[in-house]
Structures are given as C-alpha cells and as structure tokens.
Amino acid sequence: MSLPFLPFTRPSIDEDTIVEVANVLRSGWITSGPKVQAFEAALSALCGGRAVKAFNSGTGTLEIALRLAGIGPGDEVITTPLTWVATANVILEVGATPVLVDIDPATRNIDLNRVEAAVTARTKAIIPVDLAGLPVDRDRLYAIAAAHKLRVIEDAAQSFGANWRGKAIGCCGDFVSFSFHANKNLTTGEGGALVLPADIDPALCERYRLQGVRRFPDGGMDVDVLGGKFNLTDVAAAIGLGQLKQLAAFTARRRALAQHYFAQLNSTLGLELPPADFTQSNWHMFQPLLPKGTDRSVFVATMKERGIGVGVHYPPLHLFSLYRKQGFQPGQFPHAEDVGARTVTLPLFPAMQDSDVDRVCAALSAVLLSK
Ligand SMILES: *Cc1c(COP(=O)(O)O)cnc(C)c1O
C-alpha cells in the first residue's frame, strides 16, 4: 500500500473554524463587517496594541504602505532579489524604482552590509523580507534606516508568528505587512494585514483600502485620494479568527518538525541547511540547498514519483523578463542566483507527523545517493 501524497504545504483548518465560516454565510453579512473588526482587534493585540488594518492580500498591504509613505515616481526603494515577486512588483506599481541588493548567503535575507552602498539621494525606503520566516536583523535594519532617514516597510508575509529578540514581528518598527495567503503560516484563504506606524492616520489607510471614500455622519460622502479595492471579507476574517487560536501551536509544531529534519537528515548528502534558529523563526518553509551540480528539475520529479511534493521559492526576481527590461542582468547578485538555483522547499506544515519527516529524509537519501 503506497502512502498518500505529501505536499510541501497544506493549511490546517479546524472544524470550529468551519462552523464559524458557516455562521457568517448564514448571517446575511458576508463582506467587510464585524468579523473583520474583530480580526483587526485580535491582530492589534498580537502587535502590541498598534493600529492594524486587514486587507484582501499581502500585495495590497505593501502597495498601500508605499502610498501611505508617499513613495512614487522618482523615488528608489531598496529590496532583495530573493523573494516572491510581489515585493518588487508593488514598487513598480506605485511608479517608483526598485533597487536590489544581494543576499547574505548565511541567512538568505538581504545583506544589510551592502544596503548602505545602495542608498542614493533618491532612496526613500527599504523593504526587507523575512525569507522562510527567518527575521532580518531588526537592530541593524533600523540603525541603517535612521542614519539615512529611510522608511521601512517590513515584508513580513512569511514571518507572522516569528519574533526578533522575543518581540513578535509586528510589535515594533515602521510599517509591517503580513500575508494570509493559503500557503502562509496563518491563512484566510487570501488576505493580509498592515501594521501602521504612529505617524500614519489609520482613517487614511482605510480610504486607500476602499476607493478613497470618506463617509460623513449625515450619510454623505467624499473621495479625496485614489484608493483601490483591498478590503477583506467577513468570510475570510472568520477563517483568520479561527486560525489565530491555533497560531502558537502552529509555530511550535513547525519548529519541532524543523528540528526533527535537522536530526534526521543524512549529513553526507551534501545539502546546505538553513540557519538552525528554533526560537525566532516561525519555519514558514524548510529549504535546504541541493548539492552543486544536482539537476533540480529531475530531483523534484523523482521526489514526486516517491509521493513527496517539493517547491521552489524562489527564482531570483531580477532574472524575470520584466526586471531584465528594467536593466537587471544575470551575474549581478551572485548569492541570490546561487541560492535561487539550488533551493528546494521540503514538506513542512503543522499537521505533519514526525514519521512524514522521516519519510522525506529517506527519500532524499535514496534520490541523492543514487544519482
Ligand atoms: C506571499 C507573499 C507576498 C504576497 O502576499 P499575497 O497575500 O499573496 O498577496 C509578498 N511577499 C512575500 C515575501 C510573500 O511570501
């Protein structure tokens, strides 16, 4: 009897959450309403009482953070080439210029030692990304931002539930953007949330979120900024509220599974493992680098034949056609290119058993030693 296919990730939605979603569907109010308000309040409590606005994606949160920071044509924004392309697309979306800085191969996050050399008179902001849930060094980051008067928009899409020196990501800093896409550690199906700094009016954020509309007590309305359509539904917020109850357990389970990988992986396979951080990272993904010279597409296909899903996160974005047209070239960011070429995402999600990890490790040994 063959084992069921093991995907690289799968959301955990419990029966209580399903009941709550059904209750919303029966309530007659299914778009933004009381569940979104309750979700925002719960998120705010997790973020040290800061203002948090729920969005329908973690791309929308990044775009609106850039707009709230006043970033547009002529401005430069520094970010990493090794991220989901949304991080850089939003910079183009607001008419600004993405400036990429290579990663630190040890963390695979933006190399903060290289950031200052990329700052020009036009630089307005930096978008760090906590890849795979491993937090960027917040002390260094904010020291650099302060020295150059840069805004920071933390792309914490992958680090919800992680912490920096014991403080939850979202509690501190400038803008913090979360995604609740189906593959993220906490999901609403699609969704996101933006934590606002104290100098940003939450009411202005709400207007950008929904068509720029400002409503008056007498029933009238005005539109004074060009907003978009970024509001979360109550259906999605009900999923998020159910997920929040399990967040601590999800994170603990992910850390334990990652630790089990470290204990079980055959150290002679030549895999390069990510940093062994079991206290700050939320282990959004478990990503070894394949030995140099391994054909990744063959590896992925062979693992699939053995019933194991393997993802690739991510090809470095400067090699995409759109970014080549912006002038980026192969060879510009060698560390991001090396990691991007060799990275694989192995199964890791809260409902996995230790025996699933053992199964992945056995398949890795068989596949990598037989080539
Ligand atoms: C998922 C993700 C996003 C975008 O979030 P969506 O909710 O899919 O729009 C942005 N940045 C990073 C690093 C992500 O992983």
Tab-separated table of C-alpha atoms and ligand atoms in Angstrom:
chain	number	residue	atom	x	y	z
A	1	MET	CA	0.000	0.000	0.000
A	2	SER	CA	1.544	3.281	-1.050
A	3	LEU	CA	1.450	6.283	1.264
A	4	PRO	CA	-0.692	9.312	0.356
A	5	PHE	CA	0.995	12.182	-1.489
A	6	LEU	CA	2.759	14.546	0.919
A	7	PRO	CA	2.513	18.140	-0.369
A	8	PHE	CA	5.128	20.735	0.630
A	9	THR	CA	2.421	22.611	2.498
A	10	ARG	CA	-1.237	22.315	3.417
A	11	PRO	CA	-3.449	24.612	5.518
A	12	SER	CA	-4.884	23.330	8.820
A	13	ILE	CA	-8.497	24.456	9.161
A	14	ASP	CA	-10.281	23.020	12.208
A	15	GLU	CA	-13.981	22.161	12.486
A	16	ASP	CA	-14.710	25.124	14.821
A	17	THR	CA	-13.460	27.466	12.103
A	18	ILE	CA	-15.648	25.772	9.507
A	19	VAL	CA	-18.677	26.255	11.793
A	20	GLU	CA	-17.788	29.945	12.244
A	21	VAL	CA	-17.474	30.434	8.483
A	22	ALA	CA	-20.877	28.762	8.011
A	23	ASN	CA	-22.320	31.130	10.637
A	24	VAL	CA	-21.016	34.123	8.681
A	25	LEU	CA	-22.516	32.734	5.476
A	26	ARG	CA	-25.892	32.353	7.223
A	27	SER	CA	-25.712	35.784	8.875
A	28	GLY	CA	-26.596	37.825	5.800
A	29	TRP	CA	-23.378	39.923	6.121
A	30	ILE	CA	-20.537	38.317	4.197
A	31	THR	CA	-18.259	41.185	3.127
A	32	SER	CA	-16.286	43.512	5.461
A	33	GLY	CA	-18.139	43.828	8.766
A	34	PRO	CA	-17.987	42.715	12.393
A	35	LYS	CA	-15.661	39.753	11.772
A	36	VAL	CA	-13.098	41.990	10.071
A	37	GLN	CA	-13.261	44.375	13.033
A	38	ALA	CA	-12.788	41.510	15.482
A	39	PHE	CA	-9.898	40.131	13.392
A	40	GLU	CA	-8.203	43.543	13.330
A	41	ALA	CA	-8.602	43.881	17.099
A	42	ALA	CA	-7.081	40.437	17.647
A	43	LEU	CA	-4.179	41.236	15.307
A	44	SER	CA	-3.611	44.546	17.071
A	45	ALA	CA	-3.416	42.733	20.418
A	46	LEU	CA	-0.690	40.481	18.950
A	47	CYS	CA	1.155	43.573	17.677
A	48	GLY	CA	1.470	45.389	20.995
A	49	GLY	CA	-1.737	47.389	20.529
A	50	ARG	CA	-0.579	49.059	17.277
A	51	ALA	CA	-3.129	50.008	14.595
A	52	VAL	CA	-3.672	47.071	12.219
A	53	LYS	CA	-5.829	47.122	9.084
A	54	ALA	CA	-6.959	43.913	7.354
A	55	PHE	CA	-6.577	43.661	3.565
A	56	ASN	CA	-7.529	41.143	0.891
A	57	SER	CA	-3.859	40.365	0.135
A	58	GLY	CA	-0.314	40.847	1.307
A	59	THR	CA	0.410	42.522	-2.016
A	60	GLY	CA	-2.264	45.155	-1.390
A	61	THR	CA	-0.796	45.886	2.052
A	62	LEU	CA	2.666	46.503	0.551
A	63	GLU	CA	1.288	48.741	-2.190
A	64	ILE	CA	-0.780	50.833	0.216
A	65	ALA	CA	2.135	51.088	2.661
A	66	LEU	CA	4.189	52.589	-0.187
A	67	ARG	CA	1.373	55.042	-0.987
A	68	LEU	CA	0.958	55.988	2.683
A	69	ALA	CA	4.721	56.596	2.844
A	70	GLY	CA	4.333	58.982	-0.087
A	71	ILE	CA	6.534	56.925	-2.409
A	72	GLY	CA	6.090	57.353	-6.161
A	73	PRO	CA	7.822	58.263	-9.419
A	74	GLY	CA	11.456	59.316	-8.999
A	75	ASP	CA	11.841	57.517	-5.678
A	76	GLU	CA	14.058	54.487	-5.128
A	77	VAL	CA	13.160	51.578	-2.858
A	78	ILE	CA	15.751	49.015	-1.780
A	79	THR	CA	14.811	45.347	-1.527
A	80	THR	CA	16.096	41.802	-2.048
A	81	PRO	CA	16.123	39.844	-5.313
A	82	LEU	CA	15.303	36.607	-3.436
A	83	THR	CA	11.629	36.948	-2.592
A	84	TRP	CA	8.178	36.394	-4.012
A	85	VAL	CA	7.977	38.828	-6.926
A	86	ALA	CA	5.131	40.751	-5.245
A	87	THR	CA	7.725	42.525	-3.073
A	88	ALA	CA	9.244	44.271	-6.099
A	89	ASN	CA	6.117	44.454	-8.277
A	90	VAL	CA	4.481	46.867	-5.828
A	91	ILE	CA	7.455	49.235	-6.168
A	92	LEU	CA	6.848	49.356	-9.928
A	93	GLU	CA	3.093	49.585	-9.317
A	94	VAL	CA	3.452	52.923	-7.491
A	95	GLY	CA	5.843	54.212	-10.183
A	96	ALA	CA	8.987	54.021	-8.057
A	97	THR	CA	12.298	52.313	-8.908
A	98	PRO	CA	13.310	49.012	-7.292
A	99	VAL	CA	16.979	48.900	-6.248
A	100	LEU	CA	18.119	45.367	-5.492
A	101	VAL	CA	20.821	44.372	-3.025
A	102	ASP	CA	22.260	40.845	-2.909
A	103	ILE	CA	21.502	38.463	-0.058
A	104	ASP	CA	23.719	37.280	2.773
A	105	PRO	CA	24.259	33.600	1.888
A	106	ALA	CA	24.198	32.664	5.597
A	107	THR	CA	20.643	33.915	6.182
A	108	ARG	CA	19.444	34.243	2.554
A	109	ASN	CA	17.910	37.583	3.596
A	110	ILE	CA	19.025	40.970	2.244
A	111	ASP	CA	22.675	41.617	3.141
A	112	LEU	CA	22.457	44.626	5.439
A	113	ASN	CA	26.200	45.183	4.976
A	114	ARG	CA	25.501	46.028	1.335
A	115	VAL	CA	22.436	48.222	1.867
A	116	GLU	CA	24.227	51.473	2.709
A	117	ALA	CA	26.254	51.373	-0.517
A	118	ALA	CA	22.952	51.268	-2.445
A	119	VAL	CA	21.490	54.364	-0.766
A	120	THR	CA	21.311	57.456	-3.002
A	121	ALA	CA	19.696	60.889	-2.628
A	122	ARG	CA	16.543	59.350	-4.140
A	123	THR	CA	16.257	56.393	-1.769
A	124	LYS	CA	13.048	56.672	0.243
A	125	ALA	CA	12.514	53.253	1.742
A	126	ILE	CA	13.742	49.741	2.253
A	127	ILE	CA	11.570	46.626	2.052
A	128	PRO	CA	13.289	43.802	3.953
A	129	VAL	CA	11.827	40.310	3.606
A	130	ASP	CA	11.964	37.636	6.333
A	131	LEU	CA	12.517	34.770	3.893
A	132	ALA	CA	11.117	31.432	5.102
A	133	GLY	CA	10.197	33.174	8.365
A	134	LEU	CA	13.768	33.956	9.481
A	135	PRO	CA	13.730	37.561	10.737
A	136	VAL	CA	16.045	40.135	9.216
A	137	ASP	CA	18.252	41.718	11.936
A	138	ARG	CA	15.904	44.470	13.141
A	139	ASP	CA	18.620	46.256	15.164
A	140	ARG	CA	20.889	46.726	12.139
A	141	LEU	CA	17.958	47.435	9.835
A	142	TYR	CA	16.541	50.293	11.891
A	143	ALA	CA	20.001	51.723	12.611
A	144	ILE	CA	20.584	51.995	8.837
A	145	ALA	CA	17.078	53.404	8.262
A	146	ALA	CA	17.584	56.041	10.961
A	147	ALA	CA	21.027	57.025	9.662
A	148	HIS	CA	19.657	57.636	6.151
A	149	LYS	CA	16.121	58.761	7.099
A	150	LEU	CA	14.519	55.877	5.209
A	151	ARG	CA	11.071	54.463	5.765
A	152	VAL	CA	10.905	50.718	6.365
A	153	ILE	CA	8.111	48.527	5.042
A	154	GLU	CA	8.727	45.137	6.583
A	155	ASP	CA	7.548	42.440	4.175
A	156	ALA	CA	6.673	40.012	6.942
A	157	ALA	CA	4.412	37.934	4.675
A	158	GLN	CA	6.338	34.833	5.752
A	159	SER	CA	7.149	35.740	9.364
A	160	PHE	CA	3.777	36.033	11.094
A	161	GLY	CA	4.292	34.351	14.483
A	162	ALA	CA	8.082	34.814	14.385
A	163	ASN	CA	9.902	37.175	16.745
A	164	TRP	CA	13.008	39.341	16.945
A	165	ARG	CA	14.736	39.042	20.347
A	166	GLY	CA	11.486	37.782	21.893
A	167	LYS	CA	9.251	40.537	20.496
A	168	ALA	CA	6.628	39.361	17.985
A	169	ILE	CA	7.179	40.578	14.437
A	170	GLY	CA	4.618	43.380	14.075
A	171	CYS	CA	5.056	44.761	17.593
A	172	CYS	CA	7.859	47.123	16.641
A	173	GLY	CA	9.193	49.110	13.764
A	174	ASP	CA	7.678	51.131	10.926
A	175	PHE	CA	5.118	49.583	8.515
A	176	VAL	CA	4.764	45.798	8.867
A	177	SER	CA	2.987	43.838	6.134
A	178	PHE	CA	1.565	40.337	6.591
A	179	SER	CA	0.043	37.935	4.059
A	180	PHE	CA	-2.627	35.361	4.859
A	181	HIS	CA	-2.434	33.531	1.521
A	182	ALA	CA	-3.354	29.838	1.699
A	183	ASN	CA	0.310	28.774	1.926
A	184	LYS	CA	1.270	31.169	4.720
A	185	ASN	CA	1.583	30.137	8.397
A	186	LEU	CA	-1.795	31.731	9.163
A	187	THR	CA	-4.350	31.862	6.362
A	188	THR	CA	-7.648	33.497	5.474
A	189	GLY	CA	-7.610	31.842	2.001
A	190	GLU	CA	-6.440	35.143	0.565
A	191	GLY	CA	-5.754	38.119	2.807
A	192	GLY	CA	-3.251	40.330	4.524
A	193	ALA	CA	-2.803	42.905	7.265
A	194	LEU	CA	-0.859	46.138	7.555
A	195	VAL	CA	0.529	47.340	10.891
A	196	LEU	CA	0.703	51.135	10.850
A	197	PRO	CA	3.325	53.400	12.391
A	198	ALA	CA	2.126	56.136	14.758
A	199	ASP	CA	2.564	58.971	12.212
A	200	ILE	CA	0.098	57.418	9.741
A	201	ASP	CA	-3.623	58.150	10.099
A	202	PRO	CA	-5.487	54.806	10.175
A	203	ALA	CA	-8.504	56.527	8.559
A	204	LEU	CA	-6.329	57.443	5.546
A	205	CYS	CA	-5.237	53.792	5.315
A	206	GLU	CA	-8.916	52.790	5.283
A	207	ARG	CA	-9.591	55.234	2.441
A	208	TYR	CA	-6.733	53.832	0.344
A	209	ARG	CA	-8.134	50.389	1.082
A	210	LEU	CA	-11.572	51.198	-0.339
A	211	GLN	CA	-11.799	53.636	-3.262
A	212	GLY	CA	-10.711	56.675	-1.228
A	213	VAL	CA	-14.215	57.005	0.170
A	214	ARG	CA	-14.785	59.112	3.277
A	215	ARG	CA	-18.266	58.864	4.787
A	216	PHE	CA	-19.964	61.616	6.814
A	217	PRO	CA	-22.438	61.214	9.695
A	218	ASP	CA	-25.229	62.813	7.622
A	219	GLY	CA	-24.959	59.979	5.056
A	220	GLY	CA	-22.934	61.975	2.530
A	221	MET	CA	-19.537	61.032	1.181
A	222	ASP	CA	-16.428	62.392	-0.487
A	223	VAL	CA	-13.442	60.886	-2.285
A	224	ASP	CA	-10.145	62.701	-1.696
A	225	VAL	CA	-7.439	60.116	-2.535
A	226	LEU	CA	-7.201	57.459	-5.239
A	227	GLY	CA	-7.942	54.323	-3.282
A	228	GLY	CA	-8.385	50.807	-4.580
A	229	LYS	CA	-10.341	47.667	-3.731
A	230	PHE	CA	-8.414	45.928	-0.985
A	231	ASN	CA	-10.951	45.120	1.744
A	232	LEU	CA	-11.110	41.694	3.407
A	233	THR	CA	-14.421	39.829	3.629
A	234	ASP	CA	-16.052	38.656	6.869
A	235	VAL	CA	-15.934	35.130	5.432
A	236	ALA	CA	-12.141	35.371	5.254
A	237	ALA	CA	-11.861	37.139	8.631
A	238	ALA	CA	-13.783	34.279	10.270
A	239	ILE	CA	-11.137	31.869	8.958
A	240	GLY	CA	-8.429	34.167	10.317
A	241	LEU	CA	-10.041	34.354	13.776
A	242	GLY	CA	-10.181	30.550	13.911
A	243	GLN	CA	-6.547	30.331	12.782
A	244	LEU	CA	-5.335	32.839	15.379
A	245	LYS	CA	-6.436	30.490	18.171
A	246	GLN	CA	-4.023	27.911	16.778
A	247	LEU	CA	-1.124	30.219	15.883
A	248	ALA	CA	1.076	29.407	18.896
A	249	ALA	CA	0.546	25.670	18.353
A	250	PHE	CA	1.230	26.006	14.613
A	251	THR	CA	4.524	27.801	15.240
A	252	ALA	CA	5.622	25.355	17.948
A	253	ARG	CA	4.829	22.397	15.696
A	254	ARG	CA	6.701	23.884	12.732
A	255	ARG	CA	9.773	24.469	14.914
A	256	ALA	CA	9.643	20.908	16.224
A	257	LEU	CA	9.353	19.495	12.699
A	258	ALA	CA	12.274	21.637	11.507
A	259	GLN	CA	14.330	20.375	14.424
A	260	HIS	CA	13.378	16.823	13.503
A	261	TYR	CA	14.651	17.452	9.957
A	262	PHE	CA	17.989	18.634	11.361
A	263	ALA	CA	18.226	15.493	13.498
A	264	GLN	CA	17.196	13.048	10.764
A	265	LEU	CA	18.822	14.389	7.587
A	266	ASN	CA	21.772	12.383	6.388
A	267	SER	CA	24.673	14.809	6.740
A	268	THR	CA	26.647	13.140	3.950
A	269	LEU	CA	24.159	14.141	1.241
A	270	GLY	CA	25.845	17.490	0.661
A	271	LEU	CA	22.710	19.527	1.407
A	272	GLU	CA	23.277	23.051	2.732
A	273	LEU	CA	20.826	23.636	5.558
A	274	PRO	CA	19.243	26.949	6.580
A	275	PRO	CA	20.275	28.592	9.887
A	276	ALA	CA	19.277	26.394	12.858
A	277	ASP	CA	17.147	29.076	14.554
A	278	PHE	CA	14.458	27.380	16.654
A	279	THR	CA	13.493	30.387	18.773
A	280	GLN	CA	12.918	33.349	16.432
A	281	SER	CA	11.992	31.861	13.032
A	282	ASN	CA	8.453	30.571	12.519
A	283	TRP	CA	9.765	28.000	9.989
A	284	HIS	CA	7.433	29.111	7.226
A	285	MET	CA	9.491	26.905	4.910
A	286	PHE	CA	12.235	24.310	5.282
A	287	GLN	CA	14.686	24.966	2.467
A	288	PRO	CA	17.949	23.078	2.025
A	289	LEU	CA	20.147	23.905	-0.966
A	290	LEU	CA	20.860	20.978	-3.267
A	291	PRO	CA	24.498	19.979	-3.794
A	292	LYS	CA	26.103	21.958	-6.623
A	293	GLY	CA	25.559	20.174	-9.937
A	294	THR	CA	22.292	18.461	-8.972
A	295	ASP	CA	19.629	18.794	-11.681
A	296	ARG	CA	16.809	20.337	-9.673
A	297	SER	CA	14.000	19.578	-12.111
A	298	VAL	CA	14.986	15.894	-12.141
A	299	PHE	CA	15.210	15.955	-8.333
A	300	VAL	CA	11.727	17.490	-7.997
A	301	ALA	CA	10.252	14.980	-10.474
A	302	THR	CA	11.904	11.998	-8.744
A	303	MET	CA	10.661	13.109	-5.308
A	304	LYS	CA	7.182	13.476	-6.804
A	305	GLU	CA	7.345	9.889	-8.084
A	306	ARG	CA	8.036	8.922	-4.472
A	307	GLY	CA	4.904	10.799	-3.364
A	308	ILE	CA	6.657	13.868	-1.970
A	309	GLY	CA	5.911	17.434	-3.057
A	310	VAL	CA	8.874	19.800	-3.411
A	311	GLY	CA	8.539	23.522	-4.109
A	312	VAL	CA	10.955	26.148	-5.450
A	313	HIS	CA	10.892	29.515	-3.616
A	314	TYR	CA	12.180	31.468	-5.475
A	315	PRO	CA	13.954	32.099	-8.738
A	316	PRO	CA	15.734	35.455	-8.174
A	317	LEU	CA	13.355	38.098	-9.465
A	318	HIS	CA	15.927	40.167	-11.364
A	319	LEU	CA	16.139	37.346	-13.926
A	320	PHE	CA	12.425	37.614	-14.838
A	321	SER	CA	11.787	39.288	-18.219
A	322	LEU	CA	10.007	42.258	-16.672
A	323	TYR	CA	13.015	43.023	-14.479
A	324	ARG	CA	15.544	42.422	-17.256
A	325	LYS	CA	13.631	45.144	-19.091
A	326	GLN	CA	14.340	47.386	-16.085
A	327	GLY	CA	18.038	46.795	-16.749
A	328	PHE	CA	18.848	43.977	-14.322
A	329	GLN	CA	21.241	41.302	-15.588
A	330	PRO	CA	22.437	37.788	-14.753
A	331	GLY	CA	25.551	37.844	-12.576
A	332	GLN	CA	24.524	40.999	-10.709
A	333	PHE	CA	23.516	39.226	-7.491
A	334	PRO	CA	25.585	36.022	-7.379
A	335	HIS	CA	24.467	34.869	-3.921
A	336	ALA	CA	20.764	35.226	-4.766
A	337	GLU	CA	21.396	33.458	-8.074
A	338	ASP	CA	23.209	30.566	-6.376
A	339	VAL	CA	20.517	30.092	-3.710
A	340	GLY	CA	17.745	30.598	-6.270
A	341	ALA	CA	19.255	27.890	-8.475
A	342	ARG	CA	19.709	25.291	-5.715
A	343	THR	CA	16.899	25.913	-3.218
A	344	VAL	CA	14.123	23.392	-2.656
A	345	THR	CA	11.183	23.645	-0.263
A	346	LEU	CA	10.554	20.348	1.522
A	347	PRO	CA	7.230	19.444	3.163
A	348	LEU	CA	6.630	21.296	6.422
A	349	PHE	CA	3.196	22.122	7.812
A	350	PRO	CA	1.599	21.740	11.249
A	351	ALA	CA	-0.449	18.604	10.511
A	352	MET	CA	2.677	16.629	9.511
A	353	GLN	CA	3.843	13.754	11.685
A	354	ASP	CA	7.466	13.125	12.650
A	355	SER	CA	7.166	9.994	10.515
A	356	ASP	CA	6.432	12.210	7.480
A	357	VAL	CA	9.766	13.958	8.063
A	358	ASP	CA	11.451	10.548	8.318
A	359	ARG	CA	9.840	9.582	5.014
A	360	VAL	CA	11.137	12.748	3.310
A	361	CYS	CA	14.632	12.146	4.729
A	362	ALA	CA	14.645	8.545	3.493
A	363	ALA	CA	13.559	9.684	0.023
A	364	LEU	CA	16.284	12.352	-0.003
A	365	SER	CA	18.923	9.758	0.781
A	366	ALA	CA	17.628	7.390	-1.904
A	367	VAL	CA	17.325	10.089	-4.575
A	368	LEU	CA	20.565	11.959	-3.878
A	369	LEU	CA	22.774	8.913	-3.295
A	370	SER	CA	21.544	7.072	-6.412
A	371	LYS	CA	22.358	9.806	-8.909
B	1	LIG	C1	3.034	35.765	-0.076
B	1	LIG	C2	3.993	36.888	-0.175
B	1	LIG	C3	3.616	38.170	-0.591
B	1	LIG	C4	2.269	38.489	-1.166
B	1	LIG	O1	1.203	38.099	-0.428
B	1	LIG	P1	-0.208	37.806	-1.139
B	1	LIG	O2	-1.124	37.698	0.020
B	1	LIG	O3	-0.072	36.560	-1.919
B	1	LIG	O4	-0.530	38.990	-1.992
B	1	LIG	C5	4.550	39.182	-0.569
B	1	LIG	N1	5.807	38.950	-0.171
B	1	LIG	C6	6.223	37.735	0.223
B	1	LIG	C7	7.628	37.559	0.670
B	1	LIG	C8	5.336	36.660	0.217
B	1	LIG	O5	5.767	35.456	0.591
